[in-house]
Amino acid sequence: MKTVGEVGERALIAMFTDAARTGPGDVVIGSGDDAAVFVPTGPVVVSTDTAVAGRHFRFDWSSPRQIGARAVVQSAADIAAMGGVPTGVVVSIGCPPTTPVDRILELNAGIVAQTHAYGAKVLGGDLVSAAEVVLTVTSLGVLDGTAAVALSGARGGDVLAVSGPLGGPAGGLAALAAVEHGADRALLAEFSSLVDNHRLPQPDLAQGRIAALAGAHAMTDVSDGLVEELITMSAASHVRLDVESARIPQADGLDELGAALGVDPLRWTHGGGEEHELLASFSPPSVPDGWTVIGRVTAAAPGAWIDGAPVGEIRGWQSFTQA
Amino acid sequence: MKTVGEVGERALIAMFTDAARTGPGDVVIGSGDDAAVFVPTGPVVVSTDTAVAGRHFRFDWSSPRQIGARAVVQSAADIAAMGGVPTGVVVSIGCPPTTPVDRILELNAGIVAQTHAYGAKVLGGDLVSAAEVVLTVTSLGVLDGTAAVALSGARGGDVLAVSGPLGGPAGGLAALAAVEHGADRALLAEFSSLVDNHRLPQPDLAQGRIAALAGAHAMTDVSDGLVEELITMSAASHVRLDVESARIPQADGLDELGAALGVDPLRWTHGGGEEHELLASFSPPSVPDGWTVIGRVTAAAPGAWIDGAPVGEIRGWQSFTQA
């Protein structure tokens, strides 16, 4: 099997360019030139996210295709969290020259497939030599007539709602880690939906647009864990946020996995992260179908509260502090 | 001195956000939310570029501020090469937790200063833990009424021109390498302008816009070395490109450095790269002031020729093959 170093940058970029061209398109100039050109229909939303091997993903825990697709989900979730629709991505891949070419082509295939699944285009990218695999996806999107839904718009009297169940990816990750530390591998089969949820979260990002159209006041995606997102939104909006644990929708199987591992599943729903489900604040009558109300917004001193107590112990994931 | 790991991701991102806010702005929502929102005046140009410590730059050869600024130059040059004007960047920084905070803040200061020097904004970013310092800059720009200048538009009868002198960054790099291998350090003082040119290339990227307004048929920036760019443009435009070495403008001091190191300076002007000067094809009467004609375009079998011979030995820089 050939390595990236043997095949070379130019040949690989040409393969990426071919792969990118399999999608739908209104791109004027795409991959293969100095830059891509696209014609937006209005204000443009942009966000960038980096995932590093061994830290944000592991090749022995996920397939290259899942890893590539997940990087797109993570980046596109930030576009959805503004009420935008992803229209394009640019991708930078760093990898050691010894990396098998097939691994990088599969990674790219995951990026392309997930981008096309959103109706978006791979606009271009870069490929460089690095000590480890580093994936940076920059997503671009459009707002299509609604205002951007910022973090800062939550108001007293609003309710807080989430677009889907929480805790799945963190549960799946815990199962993988438990097996690595000696638990029976049968755990992975028993809780395969949670493990798959870690490998490739499947948030319904179309809910971002739906929330914006419904007049959401503030929105973010749950990337660092619910508690961290509550703290961030509370600080940005200068409001108090109160959540009731019992109302948080939980990924299927989380209680059973918690029992198997001797872990309180609230640790995963409160502090997990990387779900990329959306958390938004709405005026009560405007919560869209499919969203679950988990708490309320009060015009009071900023702070995040769960079950009547300020959040404390269960905190989310940060790249450095828990690395 | 504190490390990045001690200070943490959130505190650092807050510092980055403050630094980004020092610039000019028509950004609706910038750093600090899930994504940034900006209102383009027309078609949007986007390009991404990654630089890796030890490979694309060295902290013992350049200051963190120069390294940050250079990453912006490299990315913005791709926007200029389409005839665009950079309007914003998003930046991802990966670094080991043990990295001194000051180094990353200086790196960010270089990014912010160079972005503002282009009249553009730092729209957002990401900060992650990685084995080495990895910088990804994604630049966004606008075309302001002209069509994008693609690589594929060169036509028989055109002339080829460059926006500034070549070979400087490669010469500076050669001087740094020579000193590392035992040459007298005085070399660095004697050829400081070339060394500075490596540390922070200063292409006049406004020439990209000028070339587009003058009706350039094809354009790229010289990032991989003149010969590689000729090959790329020739293949994209299906034309033969002929360059005369004697017409290529050379960075000041390159002959003297070549004599001092026993290297033919054409190696640097032909194969250097990372100049980020622009190479464009124009109908002869429309070459703008400040550009230097170095060759011609013929409607013939694709190929790049220098001084009447097909390019061969002196090739440019690729991330993997020469790493």
PDB file of N, CA and C in Angstrom, chain A residues 26 49 85 165 176 214 258:
ATOM      1  N   ASP A  26     -23.036  25.121  -7.720  1.00  0.00           N
ATOM      2  CA  ASP A  26     -23.173  26.429  -8.346  1.00  0.00           C
ATOM      3  C   ASP A  26     -21.893  27.206  -8.065  1.00  0.00           C
ATOM      4  N   ASP A  49     -12.975  24.655  12.339  1.00  0.00           N
ATOM      5  CA  ASP A  49     -12.818  23.673  13.409  1.00  0.00           C
ATOM      6  C   ASP A  49     -11.692  22.726  13.072  1.00  0.00           C
ATOM      7  N   VAL A  85     -27.464  27.780   6.608  1.00  0.00           N
ATOM      8  CA  VAL A  85     -27.446  26.526   5.860  1.00  0.00           C
ATOM      9  C   VAL A  85     -26.044  26.396   5.239  1.00  0.00           C
ATOM     10  N   PRO A 165     -31.446  14.280  21.401  1.00  0.00           N
ATOM     11  CA  PRO A 165     -30.942  13.690  22.637  1.00  0.00           C
ATOM     12  C   PRO A 165     -29.463  14.001  22.877  1.00  0.00           C
ATOM     13  N   LEU A 176     -15.909   2.759  24.560  1.00  0.00           N
ATOM     14  CA  LEU A 176     -14.637   2.462  23.881  1.00  0.00           C
ATOM     15  C   LEU A 176     -13.477   2.495  24.879  1.00  0.00           C
ATOM     16  N   ALA A 214     -38.376  30.090  13.243  1.00  0.00           N
ATOM     17  CA  ALA A 214     -39.339  30.162  14.348  1.00  0.00           C
ATOM     18  C   ALA A 214     -39.032  31.337  15.276  1.00  0.00           C
ATOM     19  N   GLY A 258     -24.713   3.353  31.647  1.00  0.00           N
ATOM     20  CA  GLY A 258     -24.295   3.904  32.944  1.00  0.00           C
ATOM     21  C   GLY A 258     -24.287   2.815  34.004  1.00  0.00           C
TER      22      GLY A 258
END
